[in-house]
Amino acid sequence: MNQHVSLMPNIMSLEDRHTSGFYSKRKVAIERGLGASLWDSNGNEYIDCATGHGVAVLGHSHPNITTALTKQARRLITCPEILYNDQRARLLDRLAIETPSGIDRFFLCNSGTEAVEAAFKIARLSTGRREIIATKRAFHGRTMGSLSATWNPNYRKPFEPLVPGVEHVPYNDFSRVAEVISENTAAVIVELIQGEGGVRPADYQYLRGLRELCNRWGVLLIFDEVQTGFGRTGKMFACEHYDLAPDLLCLGKGMAGGLPMGAVGIGDRVIKLPRGMHGSTFGGNPLCCSTAIETMNILHSEQLIPRAERLGRLFKNELETLDSPHIKEVRGLGFMVGIELKMRVTPILSELMNRGVVALPAGNFVLRLLPPLVITRDQLSRVVNAIRDSLATVAPTYEVAHAV
Ligand SMILES: Cc1ncc(COP(=O)(O)O)c(C=O)c1O
């Protein structure tokens, strides 16, 4: 073992030397966060519109999360589901209240992809059928089962053969689902707003049609709300915008105030699940259960969800009024906003970093903004200004470089 490694000052070179290599990283080392702000190792501040891919719904280091976490850590950190636990019981009860009616059983896990894996297994168990219908541009995770439903061929191809029986049909195209659904279909899985696929909301009639079609064919409808859940879109769950309930509801990201947690909500069209067929070592641990309960407490007590709806609309309007020739469309709901550009997004993301804003791509041409629900109006205005200035700075050079 290299005994001096831990004392080396350069965070980036250490990470670069020992990381898996799977991630392309921005040249900034973040050391601290509070609310919507992050600080790097040189003390520079950033407004966080990436929130760890949508995890930090409550912003960073919310004091009530820190308190819940430390309090629970002193009592009990781990407790498998072969034993009962007070925090888990409270969380399950709370989830049954917060999720759409009909959903009152939950499988607890540790990430979004695990929630999707579990939903697929439950769908197969419950229906005795094998096939899954997913959508083009979908993102459901990167483990082998969820990856089979993720659409991007760059993520999928190197790992084939994947789980068989998954068919991708165009998003928001009801007639294609109606064409391919059959007595072999176990489930249809859909994001209510495609996140990674470009921040594309589902049409109202499309989703209502899917609900009705699934009922008719004895198929389970899975809503993947890993990114849209827990207030992100201005409702606790995005399906509330559509007044619809799924049979299986996949959750993750912001669920436990920044700690790793996922869940599948299970509706009443799903059979009583047989013991021993699925499980998770860390799933339902008291530490994450306690911060998940606190997350829902904070969302309500600070009225963050209606705030996200209101300020999100304002934010979207301000972005629309930028009226930039480089913007094709602004889309989204609440604090899940995508700006489709007429140029590649990567240079804009770098320029935004220079200007103190961390944002995300959604494909090659969409700038994705997932600010925390606690972001201030002043910070939102600074983000809008940074986007306007970044486009004005970068776009002319880009246009010259890409001129035919
Ligand atoms: C809609 C959706 N489903 C599933 C996942 C996978 O979640 P995780 O990265 O926690 O495995 C993501 C992650 O971005 C997502 O956005």
GROMACS .gro file of C-alpha atoms and ligand atoms in nm:
model
  420
    1MET     CA    1   0.000   0.000   0.000
    2ASN     CA    2   0.122   0.348  -0.080
    3GLN     CA    3   0.122   0.504   0.266
    4HIS     CA    4   0.141   0.869   0.154
    5VAL     CA    5  -0.138   0.861  -0.099
    6SER     CA    6  -0.402   0.994   0.139
    7LEU     CA    7  -0.191   1.306   0.206
    8MET     CA    8  -0.148   1.405  -0.157
    9PRO     CA    9  -0.303   1.744  -0.214
   10ASN     CA   10  -0.427   1.705  -0.568
   11ILE     CA   11  -0.780   1.570  -0.560
   12MET     CA   12  -0.814   1.548  -0.938
   13SER     CA   13  -0.492   1.359  -1.003
   14LEU     CA   14  -0.579   1.110  -0.728
   15GLU     CA   15  -0.923   1.049  -0.872
   16ASP     CA   16  -0.788   1.030  -1.225
   17ARG     CA   17  -0.530   0.773  -1.125
   18HIS     CA   18  -0.769   0.537  -0.947
   19THR     CA   19  -1.114   0.594  -1.091
   20SER     CA   20  -1.286   0.331  -1.305
   21GLY     CA   21  -1.261   0.559  -1.606
   22PHE     CA   22  -1.632   0.534  -1.684
   23TYR     CA   23  -1.701   0.904  -1.619
   24SER     CA   24  -1.600   1.210  -1.815
   25LYS     CA   25  -1.532   1.467  -1.547
   26ARG     CA   26  -1.532   1.845  -1.537
   27LYS     CA   27  -1.210   1.992  -1.402
   28VAL     CA   28  -1.352   2.106  -1.069
   29ALA     CA   29  -1.331   1.940  -0.726
   30ILE     CA   30  -1.640   2.009  -0.518
   31GLU     CA   31  -1.586   2.004  -0.144
   32ARG     CA   32  -1.889   2.163   0.017
   33GLY     CA   33  -2.254   2.247  -0.047
   34LEU     CA   34  -2.534   2.443   0.117
   35GLY     CA   35  -2.881   2.500  -0.029
   36ALA     CA   36  -2.841   2.551  -0.405
   37SER     CA   37  -2.471   2.639  -0.377
   38LEU     CA   38  -2.160   2.428  -0.418
   39TRP     CA   39  -1.801   2.533  -0.346
   40ASP     CA   40  -1.487   2.394  -0.508
   41SER     CA   41  -1.151   2.334  -0.348
   42ASN     CA   42  -1.042   2.687  -0.447
   43GLY     CA   43  -1.343   2.843  -0.276
   44ASN     CA   44  -1.532   2.923  -0.600
   45GLU     CA   45  -1.911   2.911  -0.568
   46TYR     CA   46  -2.146   2.743  -0.819
   47ILE     CA   47  -2.523   2.739  -0.844
   48ASP     CA   48  -2.616   2.374  -0.869
   49CYS     CA   49  -2.864   2.297  -1.146
   50ALA     CA   50  -2.741   1.938  -1.175
   51THR     CA   51  -2.812   1.835  -0.813
   52GLY     CA   52  -2.627   1.506  -0.856
   53HIS     CA   53  -2.851   1.416  -1.153
   54GLY     CA   54  -3.159   1.533  -0.966
   55VAL     CA   55  -3.081   1.385  -0.624
   56ALA     CA   56  -3.046   1.702  -0.414
   57VAL     CA   57  -3.413   1.801  -0.435
   58LEU     CA   58  -3.379   1.972  -0.094
   59GLY     CA   59  -3.046   2.131  -0.185
   60HIS     CA   60  -2.727   2.042  -0.004
   61SER     CA   61  -2.683   1.973   0.367
   62HIS     CA   62  -3.036   2.065   0.466
   63PRO     CA   63  -3.009   2.106   0.846
   64ASN     CA   64  -3.311   1.882   0.917
   65ILE     CA   65  -3.164   1.602   0.703
   66THR     CA   66  -2.833   1.635   0.885
   67THR     CA   67  -3.015   1.615   1.218
   68ALA     CA   68  -3.228   1.313   1.115
   69LEU     CA   69  -2.917   1.140   0.982
   70THR     CA   70  -2.699   1.194   1.287
   71LYS     CA   71  -2.981   1.112   1.529
   72GLN     CA   72  -3.056   0.784   1.351
   73ALA     CA   73  -2.686   0.702   1.309
   74ARG     CA   74  -2.653   0.710   1.688
   75ARG     CA   75  -2.950   0.472   1.729
   76LEU     CA   76  -2.922   0.216   1.447
   77ILE     CA   77  -2.766   0.224   1.101
   78THR     CA   78  -2.839  -0.117   0.956
   79CYS     CA   79  -3.120  -0.367   1.002
   80PRO     CA   80  -3.216  -0.619   0.731
   81GLU     CA   81  -3.576  -0.679   0.633
   82ILE     CA   82  -3.577  -1.017   0.810
   83LEU     CA   83  -3.637  -0.803   1.121
   84TYR     CA   84  -3.889  -0.528   1.178
   85ASN     CA   85  -3.771  -0.172   1.234
   86ASP     CA   86  -3.944   0.141   1.362
   87GLN     CA   87  -3.809   0.378   1.094
   88ARG     CA   88  -3.896   0.139   0.813
   89ALA     CA   89  -4.248   0.093   0.945
   90ARG     CA   90  -4.294   0.472   0.962
   91LEU     CA   91  -4.158   0.517   0.608
   92LEU     CA   92  -4.380   0.245   0.457
   93ASP     CA   93  -4.684   0.397   0.624
   94ARG     CA   94  -4.587   0.743   0.500
   95LEU     CA   95  -4.524   0.624   0.143
   96ALA     CA   96  -4.868   0.464   0.136
   97ILE     CA   97  -5.014   0.805   0.224
   98GLU     CA   98  -4.804   1.009  -0.020
   99THR     CA   99  -4.826   0.787  -0.328
  100PRO     CA  100  -5.134   0.762  -0.553
  101SER     CA  101  -5.430   0.565  -0.422
  102GLY     CA  102  -5.414   0.190  -0.480
  103ILE     CA  103  -5.040   0.180  -0.409
  104ASP     CA  104  -4.987   0.050  -0.059
  105ARG     CA  105  -4.700  -0.201  -0.068
  106PHE     CA  106  -4.336  -0.106  -0.128
  107PHE     CA  107  -4.013  -0.280  -0.212
  108LEU     CA  108  -3.724  -0.074  -0.075
  109CYS     CA  109  -3.386  -0.070  -0.245
  110ASN     CA  110  -3.089   0.163  -0.296
  111SER     CA  111  -3.109   0.324  -0.641
  112GLY     CA  112  -3.327   0.393  -0.941
  113THR     CA  113  -3.195   0.108  -1.149
  114GLU     CA  114  -3.269  -0.138  -0.869
  115ALA     CA  115  -3.624  -0.006  -0.853
  116VAL     CA  116  -3.667  -0.073  -1.226
  117GLU     CA  117  -3.512  -0.420  -1.197
  118ALA     CA  118  -3.754  -0.502  -0.915
  119ALA     CA  119  -4.051  -0.365  -1.110
  120PHE     CA  120  -3.968  -0.593  -1.405
  121LYS     CA  121  -3.934  -0.898  -1.181
  122ILE     CA  122  -4.260  -0.815  -1.005
  123ALA     CA  123  -4.434  -0.765  -1.342
  124ARG     CA  124  -4.318  -1.105  -1.465
  125LEU     CA  125  -4.409  -1.276  -1.138
  126SER     CA  126  -4.748  -1.113  -1.120
  127THR     CA  127  -4.859  -1.168  -1.479
  128GLY     CA  128  -4.671  -1.487  -1.565
  129ARG     CA  129  -4.581  -1.314  -1.892
  130ARG     CA  130  -4.238  -1.218  -2.021
  131GLU     CA  131  -4.251  -0.916  -2.250
  132ILE     CA  132  -4.198  -0.551  -2.166
  133ILE     CA  133  -4.285  -0.252  -2.384
  134ALA     CA  134  -4.053   0.048  -2.336
  135THR     CA  135  -4.011   0.370  -2.532
  136LYS     CA  136  -3.753   0.517  -2.766
  137ARG     CA  137  -3.527   0.773  -2.594
  138ALA     CA  138  -3.611   0.614  -2.255
  139PHE     CA  139  -3.361   0.599  -1.974
  140HIS     CA  140  -3.430   0.348  -1.698
  141GLY     CA  141  -3.081   0.269  -1.567
  142ARG     CA  142  -2.766   0.081  -1.654
  143THR     CA  143  -2.783  -0.261  -1.490
  144MET     CA  144  -2.862  -0.545  -1.729
  145GLY     CA  145  -3.240  -0.555  -1.680
  146SER     CA  146  -3.305  -0.182  -1.671
  147LEU     CA  147  -3.050  -0.132  -1.949
  148SER     CA  148  -3.262  -0.359  -2.165
  149ALA     CA  149  -3.536  -0.095  -2.140
  150THR     CA  150  -3.299   0.203  -2.175
  151TRP     CA  151  -3.296   0.305  -2.538
  152ASN     CA  152  -2.964   0.474  -2.624
  153PRO     CA  153  -2.774   0.219  -2.839
  154ASN     CA  154  -2.439   0.359  -2.715
  155TYR     CA  155  -2.527   0.244  -2.364
  156ARG     CA  156  -2.671  -0.088  -2.479
  157LYS     CA  157  -2.471  -0.229  -2.769
  158PRO     CA  158  -2.144  -0.313  -2.589
  159PHE     CA  159  -2.333  -0.523  -2.334
  160GLU     CA  160  -2.557  -0.730  -2.558
  161PRO     CA  161  -2.712  -0.981  -2.533
  162LEU     CA  162  -2.939  -0.805  -2.284
  163VAL     CA  163  -3.257  -0.935  -2.126
  164PRO     CA  164  -3.480  -1.057  -2.411
  165GLY     CA  165  -3.841  -0.957  -2.456
  166VAL     CA  166  -3.812  -0.577  -2.444
  167GLU     CA  167  -3.950  -0.381  -2.738
  168HIS     CA  168  -3.903  -0.005  -2.786
  169VAL     CA  169  -4.179   0.199  -2.947
  170PRO     CA  170  -4.187   0.575  -3.013
  171TYR     CA  171  -4.270   0.791  -2.708
  172ASN     CA  172  -4.605   0.967  -2.706
  173ASP     CA  173  -4.730   0.738  -2.984
  174PHE     CA  174  -5.031   0.553  -2.846
  175SER     CA  175  -5.116   0.369  -3.168
  176ARG     CA  176  -4.776   0.193  -3.176
  177VAL     CA  177  -4.826   0.058  -2.823
  178ALA     CA  178  -5.175  -0.056  -2.919
  179GLU     CA  179  -5.021  -0.240  -3.216
  180VAL     CA  180  -4.755  -0.431  -3.023
  181ILE     CA  181  -4.931  -0.505  -2.692
  182SER     CA  182  -5.044  -0.868  -2.666
  183GLU     CA  183  -5.135  -1.147  -2.425
  184ASN     CA  184  -4.756  -1.197  -2.380
  185THR     CA  185  -4.700  -0.844  -2.249
  186ALA     CA  186  -4.621  -0.824  -1.878
  187ALA     CA  187  -4.572  -0.447  -1.853
  188VAL     CA  188  -4.545  -0.114  -2.026
  189ILE     CA  189  -4.282   0.115  -1.872
  190VAL     CA  190  -4.281   0.489  -1.929
  191GLU     CA  191  -4.124   0.807  -1.786
  192LEU     CA  192  -4.376   1.085  -1.736
  193ILE     CA  193  -4.115   1.330  -1.852
  194GLN     CA  194  -3.827   1.172  -2.037
  195GLY     CA  195  -3.521   1.310  -1.859
  196GLU     CA  196  -3.204   1.187  -2.022
  197GLY     CA  197  -3.404   1.156  -2.348
  198GLY     CA  198  -3.433   1.536  -2.376
  199VAL     CA  199  -3.681   1.658  -2.109
  200ARG     CA  200  -3.994   1.557  -2.302
  201PRO     CA  201  -4.326   1.548  -2.114
  202ALA     CA  202  -4.578   1.276  -2.193
  203ASP     CA  203  -4.900   1.387  -2.361
  204TYR     CA  204  -5.210   1.373  -2.146
  205GLN     CA  205  -5.414   1.159  -2.387
  206TYR     CA  206  -5.122   0.923  -2.451
  207LEU     CA  207  -5.087   0.836  -2.082
  208ARG     CA  208  -5.458   0.803  -2.026
  209GLY     CA  209  -5.474   0.577  -2.330
  210LEU     CA  210  -5.190   0.362  -2.191
  211ARG     CA  211  -5.372   0.325  -1.859
  212GLU     CA  212  -5.687   0.208  -2.032
  213LEU     CA  213  -5.501  -0.022  -2.274
  214CYS     CA  214  -5.308  -0.190  -1.990
  215ASN     CA  215  -5.629  -0.250  -1.797
  216ARG     CA  216  -5.787  -0.406  -2.104
  217TRP     CA  217  -5.496  -0.643  -2.174
  218GLY     CA  218  -5.418  -0.740  -1.811
  219VAL     CA  219  -5.083  -0.564  -1.846
  220LEU     CA  220  -4.910  -0.374  -1.562
  221LEU     CA  221  -4.834  -0.008  -1.619
  222ILE     CA  222  -4.499   0.103  -1.474
  223PHE     CA  223  -4.430   0.472  -1.419
  224ASP     CA  224  -4.060   0.540  -1.384
  225GLU     CA  225  -4.065   0.844  -1.154
  226VAL     CA  226  -3.703   0.804  -1.045
  227GLN     CA  227  -3.625   1.153  -1.177
  228THR     CA  228  -3.970   1.315  -1.163
  229GLY     CA  229  -4.067   1.204  -0.810
  230PHE     CA  230  -4.055   1.386  -0.477
  231GLY     CA  231  -4.164   1.730  -0.589
  232ARG     CA  232  -3.933   1.779  -0.885
  233THR     CA  233  -4.212   1.867  -1.130
  234GLY     CA  234  -4.428   2.072  -0.892
  235LYS     CA  235  -4.633   1.774  -0.768
  236MET     CA  236  -4.518   1.508  -0.523
  237PHE     CA  237  -4.528   1.265  -0.817
  238ALA     CA  238  -4.560   1.370  -1.180
  239CYS     CA  239  -4.849   1.129  -1.238
  240GLU     CA  240  -5.060   1.369  -1.030
  241HIS     CA  241  -5.043   1.614  -1.322
  242TYR     CA  242  -5.228   1.347  -1.522
  243ASP     CA  243  -5.454   1.230  -1.242
  244LEU     CA  244  -5.338   0.873  -1.303
  245ALA     CA  245  -5.199   0.592  -1.090
  246PRO     CA  246  -4.964   0.321  -1.218
  247ASP     CA  247  -4.951  -0.042  -1.106
  248LEU     CA  248  -4.580  -0.011  -1.027
  249LEU     CA  249  -4.416   0.319  -0.934
  250CYS     CA  250  -4.036   0.336  -0.953
  251LEU     CA  251  -3.871   0.588  -0.720
  252GLY     CA  252  -3.517   0.694  -0.635
  253LYS     CA  253  -3.292   1.002  -0.657
  254GLY     CA  254  -3.434   1.268  -0.418
  255MET     CA  255  -3.622   1.017  -0.206
  256ALA     CA  256  -3.391   1.016   0.097
  257GLY     CA  257  -3.258   1.372   0.098
  258GLY     CA  258  -2.936   1.279  -0.085
  259LEU     CA  259  -2.876   0.935   0.059
  260PRO     CA  260  -2.892   0.633  -0.175
  261MET     CA  261  -3.241   0.491  -0.177
  262GLY     CA  262  -3.492   0.357  -0.427
  263ALA     CA  263  -3.835   0.200  -0.402
  264VAL     CA  264  -4.110   0.036  -0.602
  265GLY     CA  265  -4.465   0.123  -0.508
  266ILE     CA  266  -4.693  -0.174  -0.575
  267GLY     CA  267  -5.057  -0.133  -0.674
  268ASP     CA  268  -5.360  -0.352  -0.614
  269ARG     CA  269  -5.354  -0.517  -0.960
  270VAL     CA  270  -5.029  -0.689  -0.855
  271ILE     CA  271  -5.054  -1.035  -0.692
  272LYS     CA  272  -4.945  -1.109  -0.336
  273LEU     CA  273  -4.573  -1.152  -0.387
  274PRO     CA  274  -4.413  -1.486  -0.297
  275ARG     CA  275  -4.151  -1.485  -0.020
  276GLY     CA  276  -3.783  -1.523  -0.109
  277MET     CA  277  -3.817  -1.422  -0.476
  278HIS     CA  278  -3.633  -1.090  -0.447
  279GLY     CA  279  -3.440  -0.891  -0.188
  280SER     CA  280  -3.167  -0.643  -0.107
  281THR     CA  281  -2.904  -0.638   0.169
  282PHE     CA  282  -2.912  -0.262   0.224
  283GLY     CA  283  -3.273  -0.207   0.118
  284GLY     CA  284  -3.491  -0.045   0.384
  285ASN     CA  285  -3.201   0.040   0.617
  286PRO     CA  286  -3.305   0.260   0.909
  287LEU     CA  287  -3.063   0.539   0.818
  288CYS     CA  288  -3.209   0.602   0.472
  289CYS     CA  289  -3.563   0.539   0.598
  290SER     CA  290  -3.522   0.816   0.855
  291THR     CA  291  -3.394   1.070   0.599
  292ALA     CA  292  -3.668   0.968   0.352
  293ILE     CA  293  -3.934   1.043   0.614
  294GLU     CA  294  -3.761   1.375   0.687
  295THR     CA  295  -3.747   1.455   0.314
  296MET     CA  296  -4.126   1.431   0.287
  297ASN     CA  297  -4.165   1.632   0.610
  298ILE     CA  298  -3.950   1.912   0.466
  299LEU     CA  299  -4.123   1.908   0.126
  300HIS     CA  300  -4.451   1.974   0.306
  301SER     CA  301  -4.343   2.201   0.594
  302GLU     CA  302  -4.147   2.434   0.363
  303GLN     CA  303  -4.417   2.411   0.094
  304LEU     CA  304  -4.148   2.331  -0.157
  305ILE     CA  305  -4.376   2.152  -0.402
  306PRO     CA  306  -4.613   2.440  -0.485
  307ARG     CA  307  -4.304   2.661  -0.481
  308ALA     CA  308  -4.143   2.440  -0.747
  309GLU     CA  309  -4.459   2.463  -0.957
  310ARG     CA  310  -4.475   2.843  -0.926
  311LEU     CA  311  -4.107   2.930  -0.956
  312GLY     CA  312  -4.052   2.661  -1.216
  313ARG     CA  313  -4.314   2.825  -1.438
  314LEU     CA  314  -4.152   3.163  -1.385
  315PHE     CA  315  -3.809   3.018  -1.463
  316LYS     CA  316  -3.937   2.858  -1.782
  317ASN     CA  317  -4.103   3.186  -1.887
  318GLU     CA  318  -3.781   3.378  -1.830
  319LEU     CA  319  -3.589   3.127  -2.037
  320GLU     CA  320  -3.848   3.153  -2.314
  321THR     CA  321  -3.821   3.532  -2.315
  322LEU     CA  322  -3.445   3.507  -2.373
  323ASP     CA  323  -3.566   3.481  -2.729
  324SER     CA  324  -3.223   3.361  -2.841
  325PRO     CA  325  -3.168   3.253  -3.203
  326HIS     CA  326  -2.977   2.958  -3.060
  327ILE     CA  327  -3.275   2.820  -2.866
  328LYS     CA  328  -3.518   2.591  -3.044
  329GLU     CA  329  -3.757   2.513  -2.756
  330VAL     CA  330  -3.790   2.531  -2.378
  331ARG     CA  331  -3.971   2.232  -2.222
  332GLY     CA  332  -4.053   2.087  -1.883
  333LEU     CA  333  -4.256   2.110  -1.566
  334GLY     CA  334  -4.164   2.261  -1.229
  335PHE     CA  335  -3.792   2.242  -1.170
  336MET     CA  336  -3.728   1.993  -1.450
  337VAL     CA  337  -3.648   2.213  -1.746
  338GLY     CA  338  -3.484   2.139  -2.080
  339ILE     CA  339  -3.363   2.389  -2.338
  340GLU     CA  340  -3.328   2.239  -2.683
  341LEU     CA  341  -3.048   2.424  -2.858
  342LYS     CA  342  -2.964   2.465  -3.223
  343MET     CA  343  -2.607   2.374  -3.134
  344ARG     CA  344  -2.432   2.105  -2.932
  345VAL     CA  345  -2.471   2.150  -2.560
  346THR     CA  346  -2.118   2.059  -2.445
  347PRO     CA  347  -1.953   2.400  -2.506
  348ILE     CA  348  -2.244   2.573  -2.332
  349LEU     CA  349  -2.204   2.346  -2.029
  350SER     CA  350  -1.832   2.441  -2.006
  351GLU     CA  351  -1.909   2.810  -2.040
  352LEU     CA  352  -2.176   2.783  -1.771
  353MET     CA  353  -1.920   2.624  -1.539
  354ASN     CA  354  -1.690   2.921  -1.602
  355ARG     CA  355  -1.980   3.144  -1.506
  356GLY     CA  356  -2.057   2.951  -1.186
  357VAL     CA  357  -2.350   2.731  -1.295
  358VAL     CA  358  -2.348   2.350  -1.299
  359ALA     CA  359  -2.598   2.208  -1.548
  360LEU     CA  360  -2.652   1.880  -1.733
  361PRO     CA  361  -2.692   1.760  -2.089
  362ALA     CA  362  -2.990   1.552  -2.203
  363GLY     CA  363  -2.859   1.408  -2.528
  364ASN     CA  364  -2.640   1.618  -2.757
  365PHE     CA  365  -2.859   1.924  -2.801
  366VAL     CA  366  -3.059   1.971  -2.482
  367LEU     CA  367  -2.944   2.166  -2.177
  368ARG     CA  368  -3.108   2.008  -1.870
  369LEU     CA  369  -3.168   2.211  -1.556
  370LEU     CA  370  -3.262   2.031  -1.234
  371PRO     CA  371  -3.220   2.296  -0.964
  372PRO     CA  372  -3.297   2.212  -0.602
  373LEU     CA  373  -3.646   2.309  -0.488
  374VAL     CA  374  -3.489   2.553  -0.238
  375ILE     CA  375  -3.314   2.762  -0.503
  376THR     CA  376  -3.375   3.135  -0.447
  377ARG     CA  377  -3.529   3.372  -0.700
  378ASP     CA  378  -3.202   3.562  -0.713
  379GLN     CA  379  -3.012   3.240  -0.794
  380LEU     CA  380  -3.265   3.156  -1.066
  381SER     CA  381  -3.213   3.498  -1.225
  382ARG     CA  382  -2.838   3.446  -1.213
  383VAL     CA  383  -2.883   3.113  -1.392
  384VAL     CA  384  -3.097   3.275  -1.663
  385ASN     CA  385  -2.835   3.550  -1.712
  386ALA     CA  386  -2.554   3.295  -1.723
  387ILE     CA  387  -2.737   3.097  -1.993
  388ARG     CA  388  -2.801   3.412  -2.200
  389ASP     CA  389  -2.436   3.521  -2.167
  390SER     CA  390  -2.300   3.173  -2.236
  391LEU     CA  391  -2.504   3.146  -2.556
  392ALA     CA  392  -2.390   3.494  -2.664
  393THR     CA  393  -2.025   3.406  -2.598
  394VAL     CA  394  -2.006   3.053  -2.734
  395ALA     CA  395  -2.260   3.039  -3.016
  396PRO     CA  396  -2.083   3.275  -3.262
  397THR     CA  397  -1.755   3.077  -3.237
  398TYR     CA  398  -1.949   2.753  -3.269
  399GLU     CA  399  -2.128   2.878  -3.578
  400VAL     CA  400  -1.801   2.980  -3.745
  401ALA     CA  401  -1.640   2.646  -3.660
  402HIS     CA  402  -1.943   2.453  -3.796
  403ALA     CA  403  -2.008   2.670  -4.103
  404VAL     CA  404  -2.023   2.462  -4.419
  405LIG     C1  405  -3.596   0.794  -1.519
  405LIG     C2  406  -3.479   0.723  -1.458
  405LIG     N1  407  -3.488   0.593  -1.426
  405LIG     C3  408  -3.387   0.527  -1.371
  405LIG     C4  409  -3.266   0.588  -1.345
  405LIG     C5  410  -3.154   0.511  -1.284
  405LIG     O1  411  -3.130   0.556  -1.153
  405LIG     P1  412  -2.991   0.527  -1.081
  405LIG     O2  413  -2.887   0.607  -1.150
  405LIG     O3  414  -3.015   0.571  -0.938
  405LIG     O4  415  -2.967   0.381  -1.090
  405LIG     C6  416  -3.251   0.724  -1.377
  405LIG     C7  417  -3.123   0.792  -1.355
  405LIG     O5  418  -3.092   0.894  -1.410
  405LIG     C8  419  -3.360   0.793  -1.435
  405LIG     O6  420  -3.352   0.922  -1.468
   0.00000   0.00000   0.00000
